[in-house]
PDB file of C-alpha atoms and ligand atoms in Angstrom:
ATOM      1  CA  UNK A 552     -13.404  30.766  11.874  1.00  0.00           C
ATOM      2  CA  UNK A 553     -10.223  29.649  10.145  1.00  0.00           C
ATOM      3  CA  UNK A 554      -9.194  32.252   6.852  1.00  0.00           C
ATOM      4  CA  UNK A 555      -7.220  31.135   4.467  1.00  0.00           C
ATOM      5  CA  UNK A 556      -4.199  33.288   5.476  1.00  0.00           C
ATOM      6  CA  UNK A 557      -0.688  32.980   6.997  1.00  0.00           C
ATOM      7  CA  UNK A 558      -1.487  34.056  10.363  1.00  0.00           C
ATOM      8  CA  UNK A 559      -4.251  31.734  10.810  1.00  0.00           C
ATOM      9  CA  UNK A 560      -2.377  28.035   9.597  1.00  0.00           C
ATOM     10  CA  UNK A 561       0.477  29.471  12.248  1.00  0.00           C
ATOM     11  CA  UNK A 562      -2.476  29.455  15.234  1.00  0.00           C
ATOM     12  CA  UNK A 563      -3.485  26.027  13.709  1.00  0.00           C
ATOM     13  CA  UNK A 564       0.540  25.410  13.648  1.00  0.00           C
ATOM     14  CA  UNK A 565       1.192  26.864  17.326  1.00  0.00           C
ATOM     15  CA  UNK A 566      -1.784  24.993  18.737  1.00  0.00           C
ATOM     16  CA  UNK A 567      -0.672  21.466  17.381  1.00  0.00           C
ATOM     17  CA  UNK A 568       2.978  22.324  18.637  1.00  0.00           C
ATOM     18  CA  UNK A 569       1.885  22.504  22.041  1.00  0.00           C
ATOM     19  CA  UNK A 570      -1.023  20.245  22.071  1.00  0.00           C
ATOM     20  CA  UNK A 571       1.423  17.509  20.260  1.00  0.00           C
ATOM     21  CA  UNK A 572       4.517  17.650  21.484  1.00  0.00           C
ATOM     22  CA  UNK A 573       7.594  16.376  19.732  1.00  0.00           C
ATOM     23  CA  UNK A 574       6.382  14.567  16.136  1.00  0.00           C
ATOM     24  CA  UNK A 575       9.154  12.942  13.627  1.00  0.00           C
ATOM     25  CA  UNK A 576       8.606  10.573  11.004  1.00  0.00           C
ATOM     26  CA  UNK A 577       7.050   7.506  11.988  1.00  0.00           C
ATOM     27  CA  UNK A 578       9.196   5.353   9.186  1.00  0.00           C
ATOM     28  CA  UNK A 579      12.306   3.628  10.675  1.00  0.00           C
ATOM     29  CA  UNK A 580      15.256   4.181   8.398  1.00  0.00           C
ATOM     30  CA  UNK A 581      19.039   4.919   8.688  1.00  0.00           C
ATOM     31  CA  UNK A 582      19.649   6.097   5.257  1.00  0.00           C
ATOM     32  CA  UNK A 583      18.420   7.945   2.454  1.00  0.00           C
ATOM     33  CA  UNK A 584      17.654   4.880   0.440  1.00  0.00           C
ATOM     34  CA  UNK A 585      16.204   2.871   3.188  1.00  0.00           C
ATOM     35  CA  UNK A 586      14.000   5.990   3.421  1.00  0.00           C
ATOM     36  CA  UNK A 587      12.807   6.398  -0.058  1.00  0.00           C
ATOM     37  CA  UNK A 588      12.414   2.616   0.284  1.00  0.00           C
ATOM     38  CA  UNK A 589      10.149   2.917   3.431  1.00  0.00           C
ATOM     39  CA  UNK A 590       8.293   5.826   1.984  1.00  0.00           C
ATOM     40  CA  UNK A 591       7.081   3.732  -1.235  1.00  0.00           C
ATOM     41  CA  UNK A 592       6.407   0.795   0.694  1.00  0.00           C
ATOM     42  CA  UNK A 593       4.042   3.054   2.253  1.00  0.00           C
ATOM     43  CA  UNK A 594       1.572   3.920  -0.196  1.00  0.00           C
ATOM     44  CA  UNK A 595      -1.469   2.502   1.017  1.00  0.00           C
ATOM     45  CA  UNK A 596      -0.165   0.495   3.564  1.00  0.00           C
ATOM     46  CA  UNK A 597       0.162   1.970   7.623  1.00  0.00           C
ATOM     47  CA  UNK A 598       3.163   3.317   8.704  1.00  0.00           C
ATOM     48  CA  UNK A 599       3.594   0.270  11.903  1.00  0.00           C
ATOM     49  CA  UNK A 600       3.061  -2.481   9.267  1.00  0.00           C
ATOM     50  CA  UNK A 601       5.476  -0.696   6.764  1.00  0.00           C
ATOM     51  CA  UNK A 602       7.954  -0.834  10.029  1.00  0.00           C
ATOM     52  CA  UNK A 603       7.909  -4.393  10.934  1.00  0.00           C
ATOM     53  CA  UNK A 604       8.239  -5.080   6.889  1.00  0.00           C
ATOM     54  CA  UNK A 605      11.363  -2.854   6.840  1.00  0.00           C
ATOM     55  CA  UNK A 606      12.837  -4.389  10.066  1.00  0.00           C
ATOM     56  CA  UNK A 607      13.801  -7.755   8.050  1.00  0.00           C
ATOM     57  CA  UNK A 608      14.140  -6.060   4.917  1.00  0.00           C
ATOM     58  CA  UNK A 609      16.859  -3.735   6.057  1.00  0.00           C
ATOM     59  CA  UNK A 610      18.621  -6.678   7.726  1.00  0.00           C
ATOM     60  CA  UNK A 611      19.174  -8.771   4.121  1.00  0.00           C
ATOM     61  CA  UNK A 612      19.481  -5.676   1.878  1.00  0.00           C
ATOM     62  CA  UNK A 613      22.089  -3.596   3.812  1.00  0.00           C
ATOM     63  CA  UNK A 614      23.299  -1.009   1.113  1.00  0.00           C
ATOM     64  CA  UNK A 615      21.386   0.142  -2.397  1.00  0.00           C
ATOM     65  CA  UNK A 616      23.482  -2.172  -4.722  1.00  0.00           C
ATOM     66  CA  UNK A 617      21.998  -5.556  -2.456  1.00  0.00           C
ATOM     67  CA  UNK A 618      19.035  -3.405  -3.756  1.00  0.00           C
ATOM     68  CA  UNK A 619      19.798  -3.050  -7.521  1.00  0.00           C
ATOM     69  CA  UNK A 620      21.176  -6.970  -7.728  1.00  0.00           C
ATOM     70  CA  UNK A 621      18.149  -7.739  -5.920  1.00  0.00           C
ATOM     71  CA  UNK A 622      16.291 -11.089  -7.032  1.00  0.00           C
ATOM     72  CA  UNK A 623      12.870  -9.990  -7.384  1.00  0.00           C
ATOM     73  CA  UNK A 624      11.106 -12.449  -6.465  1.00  0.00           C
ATOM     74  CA  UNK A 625      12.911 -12.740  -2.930  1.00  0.00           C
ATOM     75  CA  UNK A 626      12.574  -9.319  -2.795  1.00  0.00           C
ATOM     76  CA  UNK A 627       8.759  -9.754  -3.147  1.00  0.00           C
ATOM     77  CA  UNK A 628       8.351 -12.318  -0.585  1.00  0.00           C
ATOM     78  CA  UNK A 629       9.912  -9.356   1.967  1.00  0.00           C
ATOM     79  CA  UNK A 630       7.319  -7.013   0.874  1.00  0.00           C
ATOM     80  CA  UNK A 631       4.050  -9.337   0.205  1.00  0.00           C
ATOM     81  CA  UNK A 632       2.166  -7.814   3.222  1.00  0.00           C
ATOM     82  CA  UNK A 633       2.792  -3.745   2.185  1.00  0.00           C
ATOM     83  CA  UNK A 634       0.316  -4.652  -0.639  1.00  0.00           C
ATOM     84  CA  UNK A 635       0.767  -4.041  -4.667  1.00  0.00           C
ATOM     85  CA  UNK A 636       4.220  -5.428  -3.765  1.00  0.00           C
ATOM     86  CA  UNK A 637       4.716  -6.520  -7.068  1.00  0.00           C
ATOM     87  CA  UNK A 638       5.038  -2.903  -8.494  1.00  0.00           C
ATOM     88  CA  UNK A 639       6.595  -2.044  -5.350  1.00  0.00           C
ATOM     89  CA  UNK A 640       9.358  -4.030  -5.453  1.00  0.00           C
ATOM     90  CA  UNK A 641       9.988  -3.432  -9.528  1.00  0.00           C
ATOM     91  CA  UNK A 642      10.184   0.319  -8.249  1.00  0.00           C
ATOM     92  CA  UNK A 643      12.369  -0.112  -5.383  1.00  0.00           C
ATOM     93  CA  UNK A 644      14.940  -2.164  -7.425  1.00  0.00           C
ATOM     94  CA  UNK A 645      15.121  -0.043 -10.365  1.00  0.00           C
ATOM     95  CA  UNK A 646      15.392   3.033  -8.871  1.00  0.00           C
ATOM     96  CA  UNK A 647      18.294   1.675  -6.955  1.00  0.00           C
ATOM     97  CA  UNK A 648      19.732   0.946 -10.172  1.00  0.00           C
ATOM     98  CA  UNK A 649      19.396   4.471 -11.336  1.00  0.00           C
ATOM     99  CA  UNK A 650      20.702   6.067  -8.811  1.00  0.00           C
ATOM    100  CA  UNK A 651      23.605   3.665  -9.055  1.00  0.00           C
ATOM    101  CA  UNK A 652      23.976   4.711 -12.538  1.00  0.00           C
ATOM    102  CA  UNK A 653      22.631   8.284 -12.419  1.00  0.00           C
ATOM    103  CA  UNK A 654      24.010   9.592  -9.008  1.00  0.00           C
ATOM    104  CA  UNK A 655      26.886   7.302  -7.865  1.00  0.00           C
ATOM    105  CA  UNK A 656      24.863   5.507  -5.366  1.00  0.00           C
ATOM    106  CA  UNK A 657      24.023   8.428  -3.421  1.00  0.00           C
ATOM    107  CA  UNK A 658      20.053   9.240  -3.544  1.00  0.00           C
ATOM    108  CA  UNK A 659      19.797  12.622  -5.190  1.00  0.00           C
ATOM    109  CA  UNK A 660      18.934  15.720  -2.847  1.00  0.00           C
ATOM    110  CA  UNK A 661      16.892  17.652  -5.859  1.00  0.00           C
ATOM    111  CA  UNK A 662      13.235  17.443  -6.096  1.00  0.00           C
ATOM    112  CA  UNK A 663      13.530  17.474  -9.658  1.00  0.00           C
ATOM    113  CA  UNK A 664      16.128  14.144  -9.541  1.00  0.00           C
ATOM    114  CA  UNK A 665      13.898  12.195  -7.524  1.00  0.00           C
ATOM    115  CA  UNK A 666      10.935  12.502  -9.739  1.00  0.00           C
ATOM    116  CA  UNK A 667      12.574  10.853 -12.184  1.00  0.00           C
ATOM    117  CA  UNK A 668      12.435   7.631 -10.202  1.00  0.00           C
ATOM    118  CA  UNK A 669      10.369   5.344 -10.478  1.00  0.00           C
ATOM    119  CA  UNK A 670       7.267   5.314  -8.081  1.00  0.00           C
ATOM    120  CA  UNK A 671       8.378   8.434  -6.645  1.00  0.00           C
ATOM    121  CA  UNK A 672       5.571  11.534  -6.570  1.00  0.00           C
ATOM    122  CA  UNK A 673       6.019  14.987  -4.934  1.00  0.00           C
ATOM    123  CA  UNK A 674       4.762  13.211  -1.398  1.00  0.00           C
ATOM    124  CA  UNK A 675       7.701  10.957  -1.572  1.00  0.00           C
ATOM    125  CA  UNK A 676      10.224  13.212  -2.842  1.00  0.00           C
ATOM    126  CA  UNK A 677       9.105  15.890   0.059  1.00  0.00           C
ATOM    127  CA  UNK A 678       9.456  12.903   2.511  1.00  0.00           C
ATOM    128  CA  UNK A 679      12.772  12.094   1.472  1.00  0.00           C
ATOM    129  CA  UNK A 680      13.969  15.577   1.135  1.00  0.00           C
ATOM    130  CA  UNK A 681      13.168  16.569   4.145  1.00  0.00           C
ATOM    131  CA  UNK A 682      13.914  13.774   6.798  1.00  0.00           C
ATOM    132  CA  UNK A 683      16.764  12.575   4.959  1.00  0.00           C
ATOM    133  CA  UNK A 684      18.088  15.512   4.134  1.00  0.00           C
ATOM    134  CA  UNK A 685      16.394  18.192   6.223  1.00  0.00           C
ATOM    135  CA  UNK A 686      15.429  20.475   2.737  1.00  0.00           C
ATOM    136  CA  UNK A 687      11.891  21.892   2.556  1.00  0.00           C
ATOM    137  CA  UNK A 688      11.504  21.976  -1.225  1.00  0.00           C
ATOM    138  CA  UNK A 689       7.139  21.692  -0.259  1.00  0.00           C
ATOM    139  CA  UNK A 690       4.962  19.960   1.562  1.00  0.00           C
ATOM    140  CA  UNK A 691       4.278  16.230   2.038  1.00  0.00           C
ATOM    141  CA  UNK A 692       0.634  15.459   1.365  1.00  0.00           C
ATOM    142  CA  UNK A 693      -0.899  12.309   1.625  1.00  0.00           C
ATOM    143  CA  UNK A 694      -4.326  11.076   2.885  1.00  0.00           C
ATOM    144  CA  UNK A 695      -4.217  12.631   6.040  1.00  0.00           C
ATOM    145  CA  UNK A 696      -3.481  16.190   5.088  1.00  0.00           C
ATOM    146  CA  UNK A 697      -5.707  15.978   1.782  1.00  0.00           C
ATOM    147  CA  UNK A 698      -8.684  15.269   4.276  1.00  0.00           C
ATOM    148  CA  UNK A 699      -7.741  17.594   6.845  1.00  0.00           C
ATOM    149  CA  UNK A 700      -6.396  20.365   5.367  1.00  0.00           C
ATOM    150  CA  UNK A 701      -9.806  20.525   3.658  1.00  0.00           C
ATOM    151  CA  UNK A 702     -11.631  20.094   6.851  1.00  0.00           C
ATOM    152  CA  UNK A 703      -9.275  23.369   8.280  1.00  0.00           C
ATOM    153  CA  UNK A 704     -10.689  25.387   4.630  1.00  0.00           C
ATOM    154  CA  UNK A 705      -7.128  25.435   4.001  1.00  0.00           C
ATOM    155  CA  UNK A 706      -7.772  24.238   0.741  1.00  0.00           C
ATOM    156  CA  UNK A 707     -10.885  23.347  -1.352  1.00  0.00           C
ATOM    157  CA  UNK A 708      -8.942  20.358  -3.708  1.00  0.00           C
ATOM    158  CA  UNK A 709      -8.995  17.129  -3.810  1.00  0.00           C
ATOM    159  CA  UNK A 710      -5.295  16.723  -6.098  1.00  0.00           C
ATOM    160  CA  UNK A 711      -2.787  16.316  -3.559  1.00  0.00           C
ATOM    161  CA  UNK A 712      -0.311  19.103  -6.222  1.00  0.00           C
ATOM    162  CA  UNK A 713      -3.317  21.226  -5.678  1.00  0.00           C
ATOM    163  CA  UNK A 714      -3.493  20.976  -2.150  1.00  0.00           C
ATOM    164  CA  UNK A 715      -0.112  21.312  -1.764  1.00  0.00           C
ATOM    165  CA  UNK A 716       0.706  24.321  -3.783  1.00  0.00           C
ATOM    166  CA  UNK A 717      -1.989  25.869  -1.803  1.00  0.00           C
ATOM    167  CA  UNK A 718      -0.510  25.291   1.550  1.00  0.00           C
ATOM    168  CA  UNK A 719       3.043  26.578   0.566  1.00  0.00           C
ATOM    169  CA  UNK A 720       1.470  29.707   0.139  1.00  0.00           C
ATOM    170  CA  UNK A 721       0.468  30.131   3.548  1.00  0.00           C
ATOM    171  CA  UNK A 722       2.421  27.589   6.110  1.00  0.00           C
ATOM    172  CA  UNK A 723       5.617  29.246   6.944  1.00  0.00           C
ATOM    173  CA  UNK A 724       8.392  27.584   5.071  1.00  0.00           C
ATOM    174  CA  UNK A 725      10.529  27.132   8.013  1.00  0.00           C
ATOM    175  CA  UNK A 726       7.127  24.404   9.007  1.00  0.00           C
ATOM    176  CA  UNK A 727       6.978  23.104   5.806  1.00  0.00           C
ATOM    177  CA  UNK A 728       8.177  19.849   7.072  1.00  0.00           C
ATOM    178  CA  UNK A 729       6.871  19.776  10.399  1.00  0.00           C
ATOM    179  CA  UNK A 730       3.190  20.799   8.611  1.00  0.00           C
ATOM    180  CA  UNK A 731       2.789  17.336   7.577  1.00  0.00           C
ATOM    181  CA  UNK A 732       3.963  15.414  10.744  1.00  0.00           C
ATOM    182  CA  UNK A 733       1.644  17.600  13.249  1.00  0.00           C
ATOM    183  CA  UNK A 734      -1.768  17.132  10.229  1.00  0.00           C
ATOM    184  CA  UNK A 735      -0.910  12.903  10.671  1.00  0.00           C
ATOM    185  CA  UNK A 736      -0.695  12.436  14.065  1.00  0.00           C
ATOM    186  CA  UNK A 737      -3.380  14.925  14.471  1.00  0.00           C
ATOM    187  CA  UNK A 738      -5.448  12.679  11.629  1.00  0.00           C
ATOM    188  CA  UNK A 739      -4.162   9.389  13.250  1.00  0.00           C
ATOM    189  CA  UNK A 740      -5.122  10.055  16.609  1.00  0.00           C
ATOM    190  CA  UNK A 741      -8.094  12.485  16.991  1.00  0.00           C
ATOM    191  CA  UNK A 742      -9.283  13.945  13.647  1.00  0.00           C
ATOM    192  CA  UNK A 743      -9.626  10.474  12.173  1.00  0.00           C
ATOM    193  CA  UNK A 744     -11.647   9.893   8.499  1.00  0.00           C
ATOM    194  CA  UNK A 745     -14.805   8.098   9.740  1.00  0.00           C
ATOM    195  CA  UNK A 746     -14.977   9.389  13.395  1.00  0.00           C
ATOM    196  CA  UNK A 747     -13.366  12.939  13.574  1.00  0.00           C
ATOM    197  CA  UNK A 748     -13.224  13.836  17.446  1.00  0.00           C
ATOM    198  CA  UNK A 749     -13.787  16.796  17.615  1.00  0.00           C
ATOM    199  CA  UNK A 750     -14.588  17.207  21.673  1.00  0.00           C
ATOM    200  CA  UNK A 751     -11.085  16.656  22.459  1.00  0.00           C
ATOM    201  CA  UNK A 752      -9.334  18.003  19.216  1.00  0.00           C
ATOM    202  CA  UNK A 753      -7.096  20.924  20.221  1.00  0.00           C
ATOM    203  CA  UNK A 754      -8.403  22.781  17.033  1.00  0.00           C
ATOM    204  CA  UNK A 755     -12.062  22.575  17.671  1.00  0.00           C
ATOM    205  CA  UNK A 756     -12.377  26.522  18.783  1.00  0.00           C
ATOM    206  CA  UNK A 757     -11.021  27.690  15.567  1.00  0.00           C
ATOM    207  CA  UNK A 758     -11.821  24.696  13.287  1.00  0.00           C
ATOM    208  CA  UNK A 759     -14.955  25.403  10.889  1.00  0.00           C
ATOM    209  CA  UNK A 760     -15.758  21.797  10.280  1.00  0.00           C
ATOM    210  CA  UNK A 761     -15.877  21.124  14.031  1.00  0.00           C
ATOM    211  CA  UNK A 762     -19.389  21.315  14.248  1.00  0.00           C
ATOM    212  CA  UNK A 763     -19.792  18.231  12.014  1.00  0.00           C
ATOM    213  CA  UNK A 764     -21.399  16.009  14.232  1.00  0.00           C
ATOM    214  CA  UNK A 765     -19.702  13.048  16.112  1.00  0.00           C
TER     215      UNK A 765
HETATM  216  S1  SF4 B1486     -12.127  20.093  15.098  1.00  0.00           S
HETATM  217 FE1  SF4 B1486     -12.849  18.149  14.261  1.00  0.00          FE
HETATM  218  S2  SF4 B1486     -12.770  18.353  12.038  1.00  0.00           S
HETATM  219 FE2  SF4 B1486     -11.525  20.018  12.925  1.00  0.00          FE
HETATM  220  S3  SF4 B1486      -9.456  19.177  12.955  1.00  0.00           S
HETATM  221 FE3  SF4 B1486     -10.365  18.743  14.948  1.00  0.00          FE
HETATM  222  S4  SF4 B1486     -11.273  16.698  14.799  1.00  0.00           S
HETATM  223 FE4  SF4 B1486     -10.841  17.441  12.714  1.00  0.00          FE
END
């Protein structure tokens, strides 16, 4: 039985290591701002579509001011399939504007910076910050980890600032990235919302939801 302590979440940690391998962030990117773009074309939208989207986006927008003097509308047509593209694409463009104005160009390394972008929550921030930039200011937590990390008892909230202010007090900070990428794949490929497999899931001996039947 899982407790809701550091030693426990570094089994869970140690057990995903070596049952997963090597895990990165699945969003192609080669800078910071094609990051933070990828990241909130990604809200509600998979990771492979947001991918193929970015492949021809990153091609006609090649540095943040093609961003900022963006024509929205083109810009839209880029994004139509990552869904609510309309408020997507105001977001991108602005906050390529203020960093422009705000930060030189350069997309700010300080949580506290990048909330002040548009469309930008603690999950995107913590994205940003730590694959751009390699800084663990907290967790990332989206769908995945809010599901799972209840399933583990890691947590007993639903609000993802919850969830994650939980978890920082017991993952290791030195995982704090890593945390997220292991819960994903692990909630992409095996622990997955409507059919949770727990036969072959490499946490079901010390999982206490893996009796929930198949
Ligand atoms: S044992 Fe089941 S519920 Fe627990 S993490 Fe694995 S698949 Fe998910």
């Amino acid at each position: 039985m899982i407790k809701n302590n550091k030693q426990c979440v570094l089994k869970i940690i140690k057990v995903l290591e070596k049952d997963l391998g090597q895990v990165k962030c699945a969003l192609n990117f080669s800078t910071p701002f094609e990051l933070l773009t990828a990241v909130i074309l990604s809200a509600q939208c998979r990771d492979e579509r947001v991918n193929k989207i970015t492949e021809n986006l990153f091609k006609r927008y090649k540095n943040i001011s093609d961003y900022a003097n963006a024509d929205i509308s083109e810009f839209e047509n880029y994004i139509k399939s990552a869904g609510f593209f309309r408020n997507k694409a105001k977001n991108i463009i602005k906050s390529a504007k203020l960093i422009i104005d705000m930060h030189n160009g350069a997309v700010p390394h300080a949580m506290e910076e990048l909330l002040k972008l548009p469309g930008v929550a603690r999950k995107t921030a913590n994205v940003v910050l730590g694959n751009a930039f390699g800084k663990a200011a907290g967790i990332a937590v989206d769908t995945h980890v809010i599901r799972i990390a209840n399933l583990l008892k890691l947590t007993k909230y639903d609000d993802p600032v919850k969830i994650e202010k939980d978890l920082m007090k017991i993952v290791p900070k030195e995982y704090w990235i890593k945390f997220s990428f292991y819960i994903q794949v692990l909630g992409r490929r095996i622990c997955k919302a409507r059919n949770p497999n727990h036969e072959i899931c490499a946490l079901n001996k010390i999982c206490p939801s893996a009796h929930i039947a198949n």
